[in-house]
CSV table of C-alpha atoms in Angstrom, one decimal:
chain,number,residue,atom,x,y,z
A,1,MET,CA,170.3,83.0,341.3
A,2,ILE,CA,168.0,85.6,342.6
A,3,GLN,CA,164.7,84.3,344.0
A,4,VAL,CA,161.6,86.1,342.9
A,5,SER,CA,158.7,86.3,345.2
A,6,GLU,CA,155.1,86.4,344.3
A,7,THR,CA,154.6,89.7,346.2
A,8,THR,CA,157.2,91.2,343.8
A,9,ILE,CA,155.2,90.2,340.8
A,10,TRP,CA,151.9,91.5,342.4
A,11,GLN,CA,153.6,94.8,343.0
A,12,ALA,CA,154.9,94.9,339.4
A,13,LEU,CA,151.4,94.2,338.1
A,14,ASP,CA,149.9,96.8,340.4
A,15,GLY,CA,151.9,99.4,338.6
A,16,ILE,CA,150.1,98.6,335.3
A,17,ASN,CA,147.0,100.5,334.7
A,18,ASP,CA,144.0,99.3,332.8
A,19,PRO,CA,144.0,101.1,329.4
A,20,GLU,CA,140.5,102.2,330.0
A,21,MET,CA,140.2,102.7,333.6
A,22,PRO,CA,142.4,104.8,335.9
A,23,ILE,CA,143.3,101.9,338.2
A,24,SER,CA,145.6,99.1,338.0
A,25,LEU,CA,145.1,95.5,336.6
A,26,VAL,CA,145.2,94.3,340.1
A,27,ASP,CA,142.6,96.7,341.5
A,28,MET,CA,140.5,95.9,338.5
A,29,GLY,CA,140.5,92.2,339.6
A,30,LEU,CA,141.8,90.8,336.4
A,31,ILE,CA,144.7,89.0,338.0
A,32,TYR,CA,143.5,85.7,339.2
A,33,ASP,CA,146.7,83.8,340.2
A,34,ILE,CA,150.4,84.2,340.2
A,35,SER,CA,153.0,81.6,340.9
A,36,VAL,CA,156.8,81.6,340.6
A,37,GLY,CA,158.8,78.5,339.9
A,38,LYS,CA,162.2,77.8,341.3
A,39,SER,CA,163.8,78.4,337.9
A,40,GLY,CA,162.3,81.9,337.8
A,41,VAL,CA,159.4,81.1,335.5
A,42,VAL,CA,156.6,83.3,336.4
A,43,GLU,CA,153.1,81.9,335.7
A,44,ILE,CA,150.2,84.4,335.6
A,45,GLN,CA,146.5,83.7,335.1
A,46,LEU,CA,144.4,86.6,334.2
A,47,THR,CA,141.1,87.5,332.7
A,48,PHE,CA,139.5,90.5,331.0
A,49,THR,CA,136.4,92.4,331.4
A,50,SER,CA,135.1,91.5,328.0
A,51,ILE,CA,136.0,88.6,325.5
A,52,GLY,CA,136.1,91.3,322.8
A,53,CYS,CA,138.3,93.6,324.9
A,54,PRO,CA,140.3,95.6,322.2
A,55,GLY,CA,143.1,96.3,324.8
A,56,MET,CA,143.9,92.6,325.2
A,57,ASP,CA,147.2,92.4,323.3
A,58,MET,CA,148.3,95.7,324.9
A,59,ILE,CA,147.7,94.6,328.3
A,60,LEU,CA,149.4,91.3,327.7
A,61,GLU,CA,152.5,93.1,326.3
A,62,ASP,CA,152.5,95.6,329.3
A,63,ILE,CA,152.5,92.6,331.7
A,64,ARG,CA,155.3,90.7,329.8
A,65,GLU,CA,157.4,93.8,329.7
A,66,ALA,CA,157.1,94.7,333.4
A,67,VAL,CA,157.5,91.0,334.7
A,68,GLU,CA,160.5,90.3,332.3
A,69,SER,CA,162.4,93.3,333.5
A,70,ILE,CA,162.4,92.0,337.0
A,71,PRO,CA,165.7,90.5,338.1
A,72,GLY,CA,165.6,86.8,338.5
A,73,VAL,CA,162.6,86.3,336.2
A,74,THR,CA,163.7,83.8,333.4
A,75,ASP,CA,160.3,83.5,331.6
A,76,VAL,CA,156.6,84.7,331.7
A,77,ALA,CA,153.9,82.2,330.9
A,78,ILE,CA,150.4,84.0,330.8
A,79,GLU,CA,147.2,82.1,330.7
A,80,VAL,CA,144.0,84.0,329.8
A,81,VAL,CA,140.9,82.4,331.5
A,82,TRP,CA,137.2,83.2,331.2
A,83,SER,CA,136.1,81.1,334.3
A,84,PRO,CA,135.0,82.5,336.7
A,85,PRO,CA,133.9,85.3,334.6
A,86,TRP,CA,134.9,89.0,335.5
A,87,THR,CA,132.2,91.1,337.0
A,88,LYS,CA,132.5,94.4,338.9
A,89,GLU,CA,132.5,92.3,342.2
A,90,LYS,CA,136.1,91.5,341.4
A,91,LEU,CA,137.1,95.2,341.9
A,92,SER,CA,139.3,95.7,344.9
A,93,ASP,CA,138.1,98.1,347.6
A,94,ARG,CA,140.6,100.6,346.6
A,95,GLY,CA,139.7,100.2,342.9
A,96,ARG,CA,136.1,100.7,343.8
A,97,MET,CA,136.9,103.8,345.8
A,98,LEU,CA,139.1,105.3,342.9
A,99,LEU,CA,136.4,104.7,340.3
A,100,LYS,CA,133.8,106.3,342.4
A,101,ALA,CA,136.0,109.2,342.8
A,102,VAL,CA,136.2,109.8,339.0
A,103,GLY,CA,132.3,109.6,338.9
A,104,LEU,CA,131.8,105.8,337.8
A,105,SER,CA,129.0,104.0,339.3
A,106,VAL,CA,130.4,100.7,340.7
B,1,MET,CA,141.9,74.8,326.9
B,2,SER,CA,144.8,75.2,329.3
B,3,GLU,CA,148.1,74.4,327.6
B,4,GLY,CA,148.5,71.2,329.8
B,5,ASP,CA,145.3,69.7,328.6
B,6,VAL,CA,145.2,66.4,326.7
B,7,LYS,CA,143.0,66.5,323.6
B,8,LEU,CA,139.9,64.6,323.9
B,9,GLN,CA,140.0,61.1,322.3
B,10,LEU,CA,137.0,61.0,319.9
B,11,ASP,CA,136.0,58.9,317.0
B,12,ASP,CA,136.2,60.5,313.5
B,13,ALA,CA,132.5,61.0,313.2
B,14,THR,CA,132.3,62.8,316.7
B,15,ARG,CA,135.3,64.8,316.1
B,16,LEU,CA,134.0,66.1,312.7
B,17,ALA,CA,130.6,66.9,314.3
B,18,LEU,CA,132.4,68.9,317.0
B,19,GLN,CA,134.6,70.7,314.5
B,20,THR,CA,131.6,71.6,312.3
B,21,THR,CA,129.7,73.1,315.3
B,22,VAL,CA,132.7,75.3,316.2
B,23,ILE,CA,133.2,76.5,312.6
B,24,ALA,CA,129.5,77.3,312.5
B,25,LEU,CA,129.6,79.2,315.7
B,26,SER,CA,132.6,81.2,314.6
B,27,ASP,CA,131.4,82.0,311.0
B,28,THR,CA,127.8,82.9,312.3
B,29,LYS,CA,129.3,85.2,315.0
B,30,LEU,CA,131.7,86.8,312.5
B,31,LEU,CA,128.8,87.6,310.3
B,32,LEU,CA,126.5,88.8,313.1
B,33,GLY,CA,129.3,91.0,314.4
B,34,TYR,CA,129.5,92.4,310.9
B,35,HIS,CA,125.9,93.4,310.8
B,36,TYR,CA,125.9,94.8,314.4
B,37,GLY,CA,128.8,97.0,313.4
B,38,GLU,CA,127.1,98.1,310.2
B,39,TRP,CA,124.1,99.4,312.3
B,40,THR,CA,126.2,101.5,314.5
B,41,PHE,CA,125.0,104.2,312.4
B,42,GLY,CA,121.5,104.5,311.1
B,43,PRO,CA,119.4,102.9,313.9
B,44,PRO,CA,116.2,104.6,315.2
B,45,ALA,CA,118.0,105.8,318.4
B,46,ILE,CA,121.5,106.8,319.2
B,47,GLU,CA,121.6,104.4,322.1
B,48,ALA,CA,120.7,101.6,319.7
B,49,GLY,CA,123.7,102.4,317.7
B,50,ILE,CA,126.0,102.3,320.7
B,51,ALA,CA,124.5,99.1,321.7
B,52,ALA,CA,125.0,97.6,318.2
B,53,CYS,CA,128.5,98.7,318.2
B,54,SER,CA,129.2,97.2,321.6
B,55,MET,CA,127.5,93.8,320.5
B,56,ALA,CA,129.7,93.9,317.4
B,57,GLN,CA,132.9,94.1,319.5
B,58,GLU,CA,131.6,91.1,321.6
B,59,GLU,CA,130.8,89.0,318.7
B,60,PHE,CA,134.2,89.5,317.1
B,61,GLY,CA,135.6,88.8,320.4
B,62,HIS,CA,133.6,85.4,320.5
B,63,THR,CA,134.8,84.6,317.0
B,64,ARG,CA,138.4,85.1,317.9
B,65,LEU,CA,138.0,82.6,320.8
B,66,PHE,CA,136.3,80.0,318.5
B,67,ASN,CA,139.1,80.5,316.0
B,68,ARG,CA,141.6,79.8,318.6
B,69,ILE,CA,139.8,76.6,319.6
B,70,LEU,CA,139.8,75.5,315.8
B,71,LYS,CA,143.6,76.1,315.6
B,72,ARG,CA,144.5,74.4,318.9
B,73,GLU,CA,141.9,71.5,318.6
B,74,PHE,CA,141.5,70.9,315.0
B,75,ASP,CA,144.6,72.5,313.3
B,76,ILE,CA,142.3,74.7,311.4
B,77,GLU,CA,143.4,78.2,310.9
B,78,ILE,CA,140.7,80.8,310.2
B,79,ASP,CA,142.0,84.3,310.3
B,80,PRO,CA,139.1,86.6,309.2
B,81,LEU,CA,141.4,89.2,307.6
B,82,ASN,CA,143.3,86.5,305.5
B,83,ASP,CA,140.5,84.1,305.0
B,84,THR,CA,140.1,83.1,301.3
B,85,ARG,CA,137.3,80.7,301.7
B,86,PRO,CA,134.6,81.3,299.0
B,87,PRO,CA,131.0,82.2,300.2
B,88,GLU,CA,129.7,78.8,299.4
B,89,VAL,CA,131.9,77.3,302.2
B,90,PHE,CA,130.8,79.5,305.0
B,91,ALA,CA,128.8,77.8,307.8
B,92,SER,CA,127.0,80.9,308.9
B,93,ILE,CA,123.1,81.2,309.2
B,94,ALA,CA,121.6,82.3,305.8
B,95,PHE,CA,119.7,85.1,307.3
B,96,LEU,CA,123.0,86.9,307.7
B,97,ASP,CA,123.9,86.5,304.0
B,98,ARG,CA,122.8,89.8,302.7
B,99,ALA,CA,122.9,93.5,304.0
B,100,PHE,CA,119.9,94.2,306.3
B,101,GLU,CA,117.2,96.1,304.7
B,102,ASN,CA,116.0,97.7,307.9
B,103,TRP,CA,116.2,97.8,311.8
B,104,ALA,CA,113.7,94.9,311.8
B,105,ASP,CA,116.3,92.7,310.3
B,106,LEU,CA,118.7,93.8,313.0
B,107,VAL,CA,116.3,93.1,315.8
B,108,ALA,CA,115.4,89.6,314.2
B,109,ALA,CA,119.0,88.7,314.1
B,110,ASN,CA,119.5,90.0,317.7
B,111,LEU,CA,116.5,88.2,319.0
B,112,VAL,CA,116.7,84.9,316.9
B,113,VAL,CA,120.2,84.2,315.6
B,114,ASP,CA,122.2,85.6,318.6
B,115,GLN,CA,120.0,83.6,321.1
B,116,ALA,CA,120.3,80.4,319.0
B,117,LEU,CA,124.1,80.6,319.2
B,118,SER,CA,123.8,81.0,322.9
B,119,LEU,CA,121.7,78.0,323.3
B,120,VAL,CA,124.3,75.9,321.6
B,121,VAL,CA,127.2,77.3,323.7
B,122,SER,CA,125.0,76.8,326.8
B,123,ALA,CA,124.8,73.1,325.8
B,124,PHE,CA,128.5,72.7,326.1
B,125,ALA,CA,128.7,74.3,329.6
B,126,ASP,CA,129.9,72.0,332.2
B,127,GLN,CA,130.5,69.3,329.7
B,128,GLN,CA,133.7,67.4,328.7
B,129,PHE,CA,134.8,69.6,325.9
B,130,GLY,CA,136.9,72.0,328.0
B,131,PRO,CA,137.6,74.7,325.5
B,132,ILE,CA,134.0,75.6,325.2
B,133,ALA,CA,132.9,74.8,328.7
B,134,ARG,CA,135.5,77.2,330.0
B,135,ILE,CA,134.4,80.2,328.0
B,136,ALA,CA,130.7,79.3,328.2
B,137,ASP,CA,129.9,81.3,331.5
B,138,LYS,CA,131.5,84.5,330.3
B,139,MET,CA,130.2,84.4,326.9
B,140,LEU,CA,126.7,83.7,328.1
B,141,LEU,CA,127.0,86.5,330.5
B,142,GLU,CA,127.7,88.9,327.7
B,143,GLU,CA,124.9,87.5,325.6
B,144,ARG,CA,122.5,88.3,328.4
B,145,PHE,CA,122.7,91.9,327.5
B,146,HIS,CA,122.3,91.1,323.8
B,147,TYR,CA,119.0,89.2,324.6
B,148,ALA,CA,117.8,92.2,326.8
B,149,HIS,CA,118.5,94.6,323.9
B,150,ALA,CA,116.5,92.4,321.5
B,151,GLU,CA,113.6,91.8,323.9
B,152,GLY,CA,113.3,95.6,324.5
B,153,TRP,CA,113.0,96.3,320.8
B,154,VAL,CA,110.5,93.5,320.1
B,155,ARG,CA,108.2,94.7,322.8
B,156,LEU,CA,108.5,98.3,321.6
B,157,MET,CA,107.9,97.4,318.0
B,158,GLU,CA,104.9,95.1,318.8
B,159,GLU,CA,103.5,98.0,320.9
B,160,GLN,CA,104.1,100.3,318.0
B,161,GLY,CA,101.9,98.2,315.7
B,162,GLY,CA,101.4,99.1,312.0
B,163,ALA,CA,104.4,99.1,309.7
B,164,PRO,CA,107.1,98.5,312.4
B,165,ARG,CA,105.2,95.5,313.7
B,166,GLU,CA,104.7,94.1,310.1
B,167,ALA,CA,108.3,94.6,309.2
B,168,LEU,CA,109.4,92.9,312.5
B,169,HIS,CA,107.2,89.9,311.7
B,170,GLN,CA,108.5,89.6,308.1
B,171,SER,CA,112.2,89.7,309.5
B,172,LEU,CA,111.3,87.2,312.3
B,173,SER,CA,109.7,84.8,310.0
B,174,ARG,CA,112.9,84.6,307.8
B,175,ALA,CA,115.1,84.5,310.8
B,176,ILE,CA,113.3,81.8,312.5
B,177,ARG,CA,113.4,79.5,309.4
B,178,ASP,CA,117.0,80.0,308.6
B,179,THR,CA,117.9,79.5,312.3
B,180,SER,CA,115.7,76.4,312.5
B,181,ALA,CA,117.8,75.0,309.6
B,182,PHE,CA,121.1,75.7,311.6
B,183,PHE,CA,119.8,73.4,314.3
B,184,GLY,CA,119.6,70.7,311.7
B,185,PRO,CA,117.5,67.5,311.3
B,186,PRO,CA,116.5,65.7,314.6
B,187,GLY,CA,119.4,63.3,315.7
B,188,HIS,CA,122.1,64.9,313.6
B,189,ASP,CA,124.2,65.6,316.7
B,190,THR,CA,123.4,62.5,318.8
B,191,ALA,CA,127.1,61.6,318.9
B,192,LEU,CA,128.0,64.9,320.7
B,193,VAL,CA,125.5,64.2,323.4
B,194,THR,CA,126.4,60.5,323.7
B,195,ALA,CA,130.1,61.4,324.0
B,196,GLY,CA,129.2,63.8,326.9
B,197,LEU,CA,130.2,66.9,325.0
B,198,LYS,CA,126.8,68.4,324.9
B,199,HIS,CA,124.1,68.0,327.5
B,200,THR,CA,121.1,68.7,325.0
B,201,ASP,CA,120.7,68.0,321.4
B,202,ASP,CA,120.1,70.6,318.8
B,203,ASP,CA,116.4,69.5,318.1
B,204,ALA,CA,115.6,70.1,321.9
B,205,LEU,CA,117.6,73.4,321.6
B,206,ARG,CA,115.5,74.5,318.5
B,207,GLN,CA,112.3,73.6,320.4
B,208,ARG,CA,113.5,75.6,323.4
B,209,LEU,CA,114.2,78.7,321.2
B,210,LEU,CA,110.8,78.5,319.4
B,211,GLY,CA,109.1,78.1,322.8
B,212,ARG,CA,110.8,81.2,324.1
B,213,LEU,CA,109.9,83.1,321.0
B,214,ALA,CA,106.3,82.1,321.3
B,215,LYS,CA,106.4,83.3,325.0
B,216,LEU,CA,107.7,86.6,324.0
B,217,LEU,CA,105.6,87.4,320.9
B,218,PRO,CA,101.9,88.2,321.4
B,219,GLU,CA,101.0,86.4,318.2
B,220,PRO,CA,103.5,83.6,317.5
B,221,GLU,CA,101.4,82.4,314.4
B,222,ALA,CA,102.4,85.8,312.7
B,223,VAL,CA,106.0,84.7,312.4
B,224,GLY,CA,105.3,81.3,311.2
B,225,LEU,CA,105.0,79.3,314.4
B,226,ALA,CA,102.3,76.8,315.3
B,227,GLY,CA,101.6,75.0,318.5
B,228,GLY,CA,100.6,75.8,321.9
B,229,ASP,CA,101.1,74.4,325.5
B,230,GLN,CA,102.6,71.2,324.2
B,231,GLY,CA,105.5,73.1,322.3
B,232,TRP,CA,105.9,75.1,319.3
B,233,THR,CA,107.2,74.3,315.9
B,234,LEU,CA,107.4,75.8,312.4
B,235,ALA,CA,103.9,76.1,310.8
B,236,GLU,CA,105.5,74.9,307.5
B,237,PRO,CA,108.0,72.2,308.5
B,238,LEU,CA,111.5,72.3,306.9
B,239,SER,CA,112.5,69.6,304.4
B,240,TRP,CA,115.8,68.1,305.2
B,241,GLU,CA,116.8,66.5,302.0
B,242,ASP,CA,119.0,69.3,301.0
B,243,TRP,CA,120.5,69.9,304.3
B,244,ASP,CA,124.3,70.5,304.1
B,245,SER,CA,125.7,69.0,307.4
B,246,ALA,CA,129.0,70.7,307.0
B,247,ARG,CA,127.5,74.2,306.9
B,248,ARG,CA,124.3,73.5,308.9
B,249,ARG,CA,122.3,75.1,306.0
B,250,LEU,CA,119.5,74.5,303.7
B,251,ASP,CA,120.5,77.3,301.6
B,252,HIS,CA,123.4,76.5,299.5
B,253,GLY,CA,124.4,80.1,298.8
B,254,GLY,CA,126.6,82.1,301.1
B,255,PRO,CA,127.4,85.5,302.4
B,256,ASP,CA,127.5,88.4,299.8
B,257,ALA,CA,130.9,88.7,298.4
B,258,ALA,CA,130.7,92.4,299.3
B,259,ILE,CA,130.2,91.6,302.8
B,260,LEU,CA,133.2,89.3,302.9
B,261,ASP,CA,135.2,91.8,301.1
B,262,GLU,CA,134.5,94.4,303.8
B,263,LEU,CA,135.2,91.8,306.7
B,264,ARG,CA,138.5,91.1,305.0
B,265,GLY,CA,139.5,94.6,304.4
B,266,THR,CA,140.0,93.7,300.7
B,267,LYS,CA,140.3,97.3,299.7
B,268,ASN,CA,143.0,98.0,302.3
B,269,VAL,CA,145.3,95.1,301.7
B,270,ALA,CA,148.1,97.6,301.2
B,271,PHE,CA,147.7,98.9,304.8
B,272,LYS,CA,147.7,95.6,306.5
B,273,THR,CA,150.2,95.4,309.4
B,274,ALA,CA,150.5,91.5,309.4
C-alpha cells in the first residue's frame, strides 16, 4: 500500500486557488491542519474567510477532487472550523506579496 | 460540533429552551438577511447598498450554520428553500415581518435587531454548548462591521435632524419594543444559564442592549427608553401575558407571506436544482 505524506497533501492543496483571490488556499491561510492515517484516510481541517462565503461548496469539491486523486488516499474527511477565525494575518508571506502585486491592500 | 463530539446530556426543558433559541436565531437572521438583500438597491448611497448586500450574505451564512446545528443536535431540518412552515410558526423578531418602508427601518434593524442577536450569540461564547461556542468568535467578528455600519448611519441621521431624525426615532422605537420582546420575560432562560450553556441571561442582555442604545443616542427618551445612570428600560414596560415562548414574540402574527415566497423562490420552483 502506498504511504501518503502530509507534505504531498499540502502540495496538492497549494495547487488549488481561492475562487476570489489569485493565490492558493494554502497561501490564503485557510488550511488549519492536515493529518494522514495509516489506512490512507486524509483528515483536513480548514476555515473560510467568511461564514457566508458563496464559494464554500466549490472549494470543498476542489479539495476532495484533488486529494482523492492522490495514489494511496482511501478517503478524505474535511472539517470546517470557525475557531480561530480567519483574519488577513493568516495569509502567508508569499500570499501577501502576490496580493500586493495585484493591487490589494493586505 | 466536531463529528466526534458527544451530544450534551440535558433535561427536556433545558433542551427545548436551547432548541428554541437556535431556531429564533436562525429565523431572525434569515429575515434580517432578506431585508438587507432587499436594500442592495434603493439606499441613500451606493456604498450603503454594497454594505447591505454584504451583510445579507453574512446573515444567510449564519442562518445556514444555525440550521446545521438544528439538524445535528435536534434532528430538525430547516431548509429555507423547501420550508413549508406557515408565517405563524416563525420565531423571528416581529420588526422584520413586513417590507421596510424606508432606510430608517433598515438602520433600526441593523442597530437593534442585529446587535440583539450578537448579544445572544456572545452569551454562548466559551460555554458548554460547543456548536455555538465554536462559531461565536467568527460570527461576532463579522458582526462588528454590521454594528459599525449601523452606528455610522445613526450618528449621521441624528446630525441631519428634521425628517431623517424623526423617521429614525420612529423606526428605532418599534425595533426596540419588538426586540425587547425577543429577550422574553425575566427568568425565562434561567435553565440555560444554570446548565452552563450561557453565561448571561436574556434579561441582562436586554439591559445591556438598551444601555448601549442609550449611550449612542443623544436623546434616548425619544425612542421610548427611560432611565439614566442606574440603567435603561422601556418607558412603557411590556406585558408578558401573551408572550409566546416557542417563538419569543408578543406579536402572534408572522412574516408577510410575500416575503416568505421570495425567500423560498416560490415563483421559481420549476428552476430548482435540488
